[in-house]
Coordinates of C-alpha atoms in Angstrom, one line a residue:
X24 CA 66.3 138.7 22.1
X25 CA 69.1 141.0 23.4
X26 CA 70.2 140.1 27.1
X27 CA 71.3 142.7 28.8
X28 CA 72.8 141.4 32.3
X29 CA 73.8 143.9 35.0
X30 CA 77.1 143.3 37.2
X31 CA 77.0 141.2 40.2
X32 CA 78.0 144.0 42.4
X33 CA 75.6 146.4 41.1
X34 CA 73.6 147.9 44.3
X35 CA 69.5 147.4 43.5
X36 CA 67.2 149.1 46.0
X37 CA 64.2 151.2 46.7
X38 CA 63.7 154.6 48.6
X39 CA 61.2 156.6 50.7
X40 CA 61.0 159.5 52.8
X41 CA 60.6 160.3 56.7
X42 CA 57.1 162.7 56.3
X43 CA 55.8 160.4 53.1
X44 CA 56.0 157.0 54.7
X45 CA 56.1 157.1 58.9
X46 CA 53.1 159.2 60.0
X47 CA 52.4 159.4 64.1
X48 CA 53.3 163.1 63.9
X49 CA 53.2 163.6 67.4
X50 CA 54.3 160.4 68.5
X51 CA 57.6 159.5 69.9
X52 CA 59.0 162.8 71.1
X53 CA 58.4 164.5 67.6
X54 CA 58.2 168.3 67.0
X55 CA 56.3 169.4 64.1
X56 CA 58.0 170.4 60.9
X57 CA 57.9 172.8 58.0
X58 CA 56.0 170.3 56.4
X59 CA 53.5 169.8 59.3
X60 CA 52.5 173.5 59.3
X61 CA 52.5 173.9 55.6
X62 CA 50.2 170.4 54.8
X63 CA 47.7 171.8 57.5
X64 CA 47.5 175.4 56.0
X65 CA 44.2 175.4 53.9
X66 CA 44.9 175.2 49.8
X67 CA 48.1 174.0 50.2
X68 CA 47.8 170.6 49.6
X69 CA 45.1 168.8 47.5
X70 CA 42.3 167.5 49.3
X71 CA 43.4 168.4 52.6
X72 CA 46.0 165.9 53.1
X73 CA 48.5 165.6 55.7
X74 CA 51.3 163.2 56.8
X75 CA 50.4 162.8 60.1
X76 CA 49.3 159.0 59.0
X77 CA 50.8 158.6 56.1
X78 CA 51.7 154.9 55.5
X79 CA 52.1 154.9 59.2
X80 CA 55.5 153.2 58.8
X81 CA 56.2 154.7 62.0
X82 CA 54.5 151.6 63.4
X83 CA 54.6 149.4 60.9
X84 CA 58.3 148.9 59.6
X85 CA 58.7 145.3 60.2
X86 CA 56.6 145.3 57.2
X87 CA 57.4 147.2 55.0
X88 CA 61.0 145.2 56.0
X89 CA 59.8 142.3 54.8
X90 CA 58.6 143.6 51.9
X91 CA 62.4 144.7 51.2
X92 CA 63.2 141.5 51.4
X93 CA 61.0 139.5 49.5
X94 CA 61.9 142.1 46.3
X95 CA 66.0 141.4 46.9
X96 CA 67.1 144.5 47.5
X97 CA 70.6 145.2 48.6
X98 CA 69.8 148.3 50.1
X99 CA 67.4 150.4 51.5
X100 CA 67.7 154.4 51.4
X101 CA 65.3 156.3 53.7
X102 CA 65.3 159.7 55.4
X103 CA 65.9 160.0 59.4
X104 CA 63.5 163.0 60.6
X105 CA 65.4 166.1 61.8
X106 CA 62.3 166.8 64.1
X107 CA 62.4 163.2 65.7
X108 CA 65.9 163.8 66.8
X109 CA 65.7 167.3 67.7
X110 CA 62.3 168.4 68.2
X111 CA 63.0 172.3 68.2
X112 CA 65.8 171.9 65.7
X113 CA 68.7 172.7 68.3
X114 CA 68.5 172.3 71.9
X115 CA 67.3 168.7 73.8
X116 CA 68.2 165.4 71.6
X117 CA 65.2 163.0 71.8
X118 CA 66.5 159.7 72.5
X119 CA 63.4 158.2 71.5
X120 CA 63.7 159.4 67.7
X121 CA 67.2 157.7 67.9
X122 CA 65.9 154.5 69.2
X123 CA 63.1 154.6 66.5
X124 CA 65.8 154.7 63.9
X125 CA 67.8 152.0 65.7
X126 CA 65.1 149.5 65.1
X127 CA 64.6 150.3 61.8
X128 CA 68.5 149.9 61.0
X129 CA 68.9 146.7 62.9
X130 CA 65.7 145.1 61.4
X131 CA 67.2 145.9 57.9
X132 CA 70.9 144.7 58.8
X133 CA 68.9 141.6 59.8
X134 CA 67.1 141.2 56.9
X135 CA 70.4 141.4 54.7
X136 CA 70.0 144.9 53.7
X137 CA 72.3 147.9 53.7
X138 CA 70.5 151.3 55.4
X139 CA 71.4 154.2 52.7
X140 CA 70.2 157.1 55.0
X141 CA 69.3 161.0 54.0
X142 CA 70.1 163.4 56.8
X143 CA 67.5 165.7 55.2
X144 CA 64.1 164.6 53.1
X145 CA 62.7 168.3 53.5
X146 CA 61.2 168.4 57.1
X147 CA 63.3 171.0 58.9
X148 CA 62.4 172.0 62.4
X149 CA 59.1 174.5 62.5
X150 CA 61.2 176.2 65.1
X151 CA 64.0 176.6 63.0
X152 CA 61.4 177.8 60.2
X153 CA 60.1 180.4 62.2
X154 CA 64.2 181.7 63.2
X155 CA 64.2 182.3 58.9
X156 CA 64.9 178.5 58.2
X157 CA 67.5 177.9 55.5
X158 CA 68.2 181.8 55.1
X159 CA 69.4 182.2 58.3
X160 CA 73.2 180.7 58.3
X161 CA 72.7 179.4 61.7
X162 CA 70.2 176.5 60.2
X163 CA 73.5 175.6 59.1
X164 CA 75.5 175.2 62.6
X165 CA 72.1 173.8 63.9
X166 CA 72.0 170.5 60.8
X167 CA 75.2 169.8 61.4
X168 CA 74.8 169.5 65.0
X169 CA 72.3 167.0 64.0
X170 CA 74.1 165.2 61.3
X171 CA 77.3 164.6 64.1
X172 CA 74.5 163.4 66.7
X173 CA 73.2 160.9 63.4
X174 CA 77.2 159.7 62.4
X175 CA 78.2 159.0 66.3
X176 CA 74.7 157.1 66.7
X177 CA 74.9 155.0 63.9
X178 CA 78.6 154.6 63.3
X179 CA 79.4 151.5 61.5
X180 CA 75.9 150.0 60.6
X181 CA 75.1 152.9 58.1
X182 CA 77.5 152.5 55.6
X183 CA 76.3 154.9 53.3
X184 CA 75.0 158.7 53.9
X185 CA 73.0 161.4 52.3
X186 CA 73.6 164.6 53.1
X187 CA 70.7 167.0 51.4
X188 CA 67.9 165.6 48.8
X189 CA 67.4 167.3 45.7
X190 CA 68.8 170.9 46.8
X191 CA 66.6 172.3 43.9
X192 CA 63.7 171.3 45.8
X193 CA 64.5 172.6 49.3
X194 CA 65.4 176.2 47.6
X195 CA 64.3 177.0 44.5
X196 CA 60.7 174.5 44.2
X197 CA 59.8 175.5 48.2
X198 CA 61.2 179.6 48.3
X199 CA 60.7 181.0 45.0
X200 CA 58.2 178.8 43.3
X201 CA 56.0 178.6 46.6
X202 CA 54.9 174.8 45.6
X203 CA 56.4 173.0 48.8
X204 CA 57.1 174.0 52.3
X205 CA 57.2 176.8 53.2
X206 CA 55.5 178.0 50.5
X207 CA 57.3 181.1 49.8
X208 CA 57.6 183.2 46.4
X209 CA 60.8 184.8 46.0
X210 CA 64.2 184.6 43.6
X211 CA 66.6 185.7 46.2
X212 CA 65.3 183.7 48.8
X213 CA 65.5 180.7 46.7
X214 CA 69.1 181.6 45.7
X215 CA 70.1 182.2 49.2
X216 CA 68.7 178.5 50.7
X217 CA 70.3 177.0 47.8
X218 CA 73.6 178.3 49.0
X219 CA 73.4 177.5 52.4
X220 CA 72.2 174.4 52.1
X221 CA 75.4 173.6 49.8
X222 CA 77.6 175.0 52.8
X223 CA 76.0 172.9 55.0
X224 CA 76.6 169.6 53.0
X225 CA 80.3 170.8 52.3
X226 CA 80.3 171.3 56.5
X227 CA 78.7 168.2 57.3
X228 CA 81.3 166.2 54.4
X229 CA 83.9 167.7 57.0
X230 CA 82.9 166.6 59.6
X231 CA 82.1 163.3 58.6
X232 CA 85.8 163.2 57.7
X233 CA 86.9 164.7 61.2
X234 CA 84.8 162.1 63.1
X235 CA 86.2 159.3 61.0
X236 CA 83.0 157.7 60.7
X237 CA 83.2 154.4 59.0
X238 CA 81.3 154.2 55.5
X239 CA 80.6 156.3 52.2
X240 CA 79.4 160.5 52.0
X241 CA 78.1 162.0 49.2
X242 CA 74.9 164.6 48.5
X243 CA 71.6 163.8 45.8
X244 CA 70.8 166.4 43.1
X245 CA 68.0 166.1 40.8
X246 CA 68.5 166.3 37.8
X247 CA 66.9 166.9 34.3
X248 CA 67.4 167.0 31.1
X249 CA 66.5 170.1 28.6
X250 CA 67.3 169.1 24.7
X251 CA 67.4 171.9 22.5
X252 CA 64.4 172.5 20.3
X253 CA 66.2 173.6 16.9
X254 CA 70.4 174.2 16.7
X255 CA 69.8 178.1 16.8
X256 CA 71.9 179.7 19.4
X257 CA 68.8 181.2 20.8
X258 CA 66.9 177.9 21.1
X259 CA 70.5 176.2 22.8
X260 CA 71.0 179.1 25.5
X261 CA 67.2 179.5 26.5
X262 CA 67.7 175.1 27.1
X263 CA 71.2 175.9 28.5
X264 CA 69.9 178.1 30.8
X265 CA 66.2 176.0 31.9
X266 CA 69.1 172.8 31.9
X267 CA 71.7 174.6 34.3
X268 CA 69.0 176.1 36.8
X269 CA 68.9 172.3 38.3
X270 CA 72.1 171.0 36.8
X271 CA 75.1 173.4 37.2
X272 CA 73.8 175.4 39.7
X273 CA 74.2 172.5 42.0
X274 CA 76.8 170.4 40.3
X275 CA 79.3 172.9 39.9
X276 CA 79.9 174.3 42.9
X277 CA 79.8 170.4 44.6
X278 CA 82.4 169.3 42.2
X279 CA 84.2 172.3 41.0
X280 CA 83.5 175.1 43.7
X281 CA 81.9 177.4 41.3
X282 CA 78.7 178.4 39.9
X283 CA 77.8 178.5 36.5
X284 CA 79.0 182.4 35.6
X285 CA 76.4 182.3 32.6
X286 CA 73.5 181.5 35.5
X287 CA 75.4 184.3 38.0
X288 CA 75.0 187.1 35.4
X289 CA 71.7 185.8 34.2
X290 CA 70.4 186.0 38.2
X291 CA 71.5 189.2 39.0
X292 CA 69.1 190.9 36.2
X293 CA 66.3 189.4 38.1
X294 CA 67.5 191.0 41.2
X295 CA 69.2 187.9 42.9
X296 CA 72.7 187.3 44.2
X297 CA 74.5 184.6 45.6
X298 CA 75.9 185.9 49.6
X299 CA 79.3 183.7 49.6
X300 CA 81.3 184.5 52.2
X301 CA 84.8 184.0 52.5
X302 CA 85.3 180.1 52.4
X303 CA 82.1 179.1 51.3
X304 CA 83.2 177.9 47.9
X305 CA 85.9 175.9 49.9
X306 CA 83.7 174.1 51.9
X307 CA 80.8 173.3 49.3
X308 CA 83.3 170.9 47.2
X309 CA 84.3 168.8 49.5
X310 CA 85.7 165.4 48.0
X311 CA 82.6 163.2 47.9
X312 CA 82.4 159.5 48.0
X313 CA 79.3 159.6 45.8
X314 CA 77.2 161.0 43.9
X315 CA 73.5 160.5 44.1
X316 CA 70.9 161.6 41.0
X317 CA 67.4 161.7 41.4
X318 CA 66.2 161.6 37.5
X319 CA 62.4 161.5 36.6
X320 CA 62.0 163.3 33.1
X321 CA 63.0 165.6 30.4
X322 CA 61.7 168.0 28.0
X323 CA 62.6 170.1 24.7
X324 CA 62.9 174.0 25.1
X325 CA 63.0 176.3 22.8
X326 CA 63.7 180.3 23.2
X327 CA 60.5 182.6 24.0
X328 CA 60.7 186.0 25.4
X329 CA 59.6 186.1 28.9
X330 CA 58.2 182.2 29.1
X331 CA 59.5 181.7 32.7
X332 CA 62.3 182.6 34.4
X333 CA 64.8 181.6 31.3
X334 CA 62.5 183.1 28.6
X335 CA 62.7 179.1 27.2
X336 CA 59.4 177.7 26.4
X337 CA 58.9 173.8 26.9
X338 CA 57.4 172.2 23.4
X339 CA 56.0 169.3 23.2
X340 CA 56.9 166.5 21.0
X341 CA 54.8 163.7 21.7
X342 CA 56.3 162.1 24.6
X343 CA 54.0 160.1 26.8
X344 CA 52.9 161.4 29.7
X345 CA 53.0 160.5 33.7
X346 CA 50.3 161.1 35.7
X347 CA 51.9 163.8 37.1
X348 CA 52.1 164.9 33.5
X349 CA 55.9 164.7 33.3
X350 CA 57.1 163.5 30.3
X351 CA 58.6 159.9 29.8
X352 CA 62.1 160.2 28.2
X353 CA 64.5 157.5 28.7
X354 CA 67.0 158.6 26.7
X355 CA 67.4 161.6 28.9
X356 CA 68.6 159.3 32.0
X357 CA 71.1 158.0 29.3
X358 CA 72.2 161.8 28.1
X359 CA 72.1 163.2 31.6
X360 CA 74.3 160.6 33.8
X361 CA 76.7 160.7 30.6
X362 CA 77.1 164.3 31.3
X363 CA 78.0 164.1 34.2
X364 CA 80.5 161.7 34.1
X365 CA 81.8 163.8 31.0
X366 CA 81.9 167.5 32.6
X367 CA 82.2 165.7 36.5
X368 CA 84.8 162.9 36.5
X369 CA 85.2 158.8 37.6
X370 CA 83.1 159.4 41.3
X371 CA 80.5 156.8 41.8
X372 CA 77.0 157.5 40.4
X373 CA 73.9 156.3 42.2
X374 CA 70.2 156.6 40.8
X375 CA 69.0 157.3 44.4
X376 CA 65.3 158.2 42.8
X377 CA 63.9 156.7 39.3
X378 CA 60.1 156.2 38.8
X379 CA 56.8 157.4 37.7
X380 CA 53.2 158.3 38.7
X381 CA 49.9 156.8 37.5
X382 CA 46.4 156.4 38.3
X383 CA 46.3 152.6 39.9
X384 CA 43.5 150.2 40.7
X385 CA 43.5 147.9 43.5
X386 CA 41.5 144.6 41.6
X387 CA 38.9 142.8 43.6
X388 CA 41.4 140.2 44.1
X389 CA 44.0 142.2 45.9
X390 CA 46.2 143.0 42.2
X391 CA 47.8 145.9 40.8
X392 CA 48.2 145.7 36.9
X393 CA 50.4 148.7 36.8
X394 CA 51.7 148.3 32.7
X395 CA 52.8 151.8 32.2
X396 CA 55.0 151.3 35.1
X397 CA 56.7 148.6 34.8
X398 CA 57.4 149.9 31.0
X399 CA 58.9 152.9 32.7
X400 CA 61.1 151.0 34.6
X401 CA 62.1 148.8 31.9
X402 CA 63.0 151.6 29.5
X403 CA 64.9 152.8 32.3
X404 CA 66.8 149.9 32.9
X405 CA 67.4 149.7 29.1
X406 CA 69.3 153.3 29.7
X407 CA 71.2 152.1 33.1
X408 CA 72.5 149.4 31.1
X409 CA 73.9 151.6 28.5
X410 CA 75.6 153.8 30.7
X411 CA 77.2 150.9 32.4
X412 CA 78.7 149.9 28.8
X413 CA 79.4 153.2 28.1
X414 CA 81.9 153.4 31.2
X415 CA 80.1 155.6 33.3
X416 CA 80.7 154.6 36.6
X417 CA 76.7 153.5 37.8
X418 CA 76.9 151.9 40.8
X419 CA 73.2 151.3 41.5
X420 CA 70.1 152.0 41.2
X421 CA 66.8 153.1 44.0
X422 CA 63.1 152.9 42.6
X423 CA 61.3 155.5 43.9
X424 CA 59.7 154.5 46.1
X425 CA 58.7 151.0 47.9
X426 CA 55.5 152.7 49.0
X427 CA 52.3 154.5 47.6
X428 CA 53.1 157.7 49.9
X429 CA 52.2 161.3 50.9
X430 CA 52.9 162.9 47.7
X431 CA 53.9 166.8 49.0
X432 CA 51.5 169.1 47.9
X433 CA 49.7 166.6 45.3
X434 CA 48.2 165.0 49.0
X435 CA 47.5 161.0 48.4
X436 CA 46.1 160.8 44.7
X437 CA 49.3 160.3 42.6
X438 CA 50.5 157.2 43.6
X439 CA 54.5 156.5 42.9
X440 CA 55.0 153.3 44.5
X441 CA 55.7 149.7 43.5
X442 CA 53.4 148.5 45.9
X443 CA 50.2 149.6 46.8
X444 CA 49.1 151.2 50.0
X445 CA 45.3 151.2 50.9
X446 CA 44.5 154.3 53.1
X447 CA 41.8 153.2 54.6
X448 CA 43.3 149.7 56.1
X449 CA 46.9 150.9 55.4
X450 CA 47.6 147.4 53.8
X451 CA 49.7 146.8 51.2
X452 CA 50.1 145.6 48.4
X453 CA 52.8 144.5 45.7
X454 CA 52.4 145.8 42.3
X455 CA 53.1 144.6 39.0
X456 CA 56.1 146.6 39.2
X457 CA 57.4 145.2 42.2
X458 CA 57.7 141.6 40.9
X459 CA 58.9 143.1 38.1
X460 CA 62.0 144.7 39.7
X461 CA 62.3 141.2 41.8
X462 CA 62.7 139.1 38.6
X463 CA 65.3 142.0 37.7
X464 CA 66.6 141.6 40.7
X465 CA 66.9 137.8 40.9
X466 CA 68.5 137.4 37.5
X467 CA 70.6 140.2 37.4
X468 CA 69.5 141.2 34.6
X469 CA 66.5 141.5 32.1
X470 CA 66.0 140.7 28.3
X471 CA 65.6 143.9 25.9

């Protein structure tokens, strides 16, 4: 049996989020979020659910700490809320969120394990929401505010920073889909967040730089990957163009300064336009240390007139399935981070989110037999180790996520987490996967 062994320096951890994991919404000085208002807006979540519990992590992060450490991570990447350290978005800093966050860092530092922290998981302000949120360029002036407030706090224990999560997400997902906070349905609106959200990374890169904060910058995009159904040409533009709408339109302009001309054009006969303003494209490409690629899934396309927004319709080909119905397609970590070390150059890769979704069942003694999981993750592995042959520069790897969570709009029945969270008690506990990934971890390795 084929051994496939991982280097020595290679960075193994897990990830959650501020409004998934922490709960005590009101507690500590906190002002509600986007995600606050939308979860408690009737038919916006299923069943109900909100995150003002949630894992109650808040409360019980010594825990979930020592779960950390018993698995052998390295590091630990988790989001610091926006509303815990500015409650209106601007204005008053809440010294209590800082000191929250203090705890947290030094009970990870003193469990051996390096904080990776995300300025921003999704929960922006309510009060910045209400002033037009990520459309209004002063959102912008007002995160980076925050993010220098984070960097001066925290200077020299986090070593490694996120700017934005899965950019995709905050615009196009939450303003033109209408699936995630705030729950709003238009193209522009979605092109327009996506923008200023890049501006605001590229800002808050700069003055990273400008404070000389000690450590690593870089951003996350999520990424998919969108295979042709047939060679025609229409079958490869209608993928192209479903590929580039989370790919290019993100990637470009943070490495390159640009956005995809093919997508530009393609935009503007729906009506939408990107409003760069002198500079912009400047600031969004900073030089990164990192950067960070949330990949769950890929699918084939093939041309359709009208299907969607890229008249490409998604075929199925007998993948298996998720149980949030995604398709499971290893190969398309393996195609995707090769791409981008192709098209993007030698900076660092992380997989800052990798892992899947299915229906688990707590055993009367306490177990979680989660098979399809841990096949996941192995197949994934498999692909990581590839890469790493292949010369792409993969640094490490996050399993999303250390905790059964608040699952945005799908509420608390799809369960992504390597150990098992019991809502009623809030106890946990390890899955399968998790020893899984610990016997990965230990080893350094696994066999094929």
């Amino acid at each position: 049996m084929a051994r496939l062994d991982f280097p020595k320096d290679f960075v193994w951890g897990t990830a959650t989020a501020s409004y998934q994991i922490e709960g005590a919404a009101k507690e500590g000085g906190r002002g509600p979020s986007i995600w606050d208002t939308f979860s408690h807006t009737p038919g916006k979540v299923v069943g109900g659910d909100t995150g003002d519990v949630a894992c109650d992590s808040y409360h019980r992060y010594e825990e979930d700490i020592a779960l950390l450490k018993k698995l052998g991570v390295k590091a630990y990447r988790f989001s610091i809320a926006w509303p815990r350290i500015y409650p209106q978005g601007t204005g008053e800093l809440n010294q209590e969120g800082l000191d929250y966050y203090s705890r947290v860092v030094d009970a990870l530092i003193a469990a051996g394990i390096e904080p990776c922290a995300t300025l921003y998981h999704w929960d922006l302000p309510q009060a910045l929401q209400d002033q037009g949120g990520w459309a209004n360029r002063s959102t912008i002036d007002a995160f980076v505010r925050y993010a220098e407030t984070v960097f001066q706090a925290f200077d020299g224990k986090i070593k490694q920073w996120i700017t934005f999560n899965e950019t995709w997400c905050v615009s196009f997902l939450s303003n033109t889909l209408g699936i995630h906070a705030p729950g709003l349905k238009d193209l522009q609106l979605g092109v327009t967040v996506a923008h200023h959200c890049l501006v605001a990374h590229g800002l808050t890169v700069q003055k990273f730089r400008a404070l000389g904060i000690k450590g690593e910058i870089g951003t996350t995009h999520n990424l998919g990957w969108c295979e042709p159904y047939t060679n025609s040409p229409e079958d490869v533009e209608a993928a192209r163009r479903s590929r580039a709408w989370g790919n290019e339109w993100f990637m470009d302009p943070t490495f390159k300064g640009t956005y995809p001309q093919f997508l530009v054009e393609w935009f503007k006969t729906k009506g939408a336009e990107v409003p760069i303003q002198p500079g912009d494209m400047e600031t969004i490409a900073q030089k990164i240390d990192f950067i960070g690629i949330n990949f769950y899934t890929g699918n084939y396309g093939r041309y359709k007139k009208n299907e969607g927004l890229f008249d490409c319709e998604d075929v199925q080909v007998g993948f298996d399935r998720t149980f949030m119905d995604w398709n499971v397609y290893p190969e398309a970590l393996y195609k995707t981070l090769k791409w981008v070390h192709e098209e993007y150059g030698d900076t660092p890769i992380y997989i800052t989110e990798n892992g899947a979704c299915y229906d688990d069942t707590l055993t009367e003694d306490n177990r979680i037999h989660d098979e399809l999981r841990t096949a996941y993750f192995r197949k994934h592995f498999i692909q990581c180790h590839r890469l790493i042959e292949s010369g792409v520069p993969l640094k490490g790897y996050f399993a999303w996520s250390l905790l059964d969570n608040f699952e945005w709009a799908e509420g608390y029945r799809k369960r992504f987490g390597i150990v098992y969270t019991d809502y009623e008690t809030l106890a946990r506990h390890p899955k399968d996967s998790y020893y899984f990934i610990q016997k990965v971890i230990a080893e350094s390795g696994l066999d094929a």
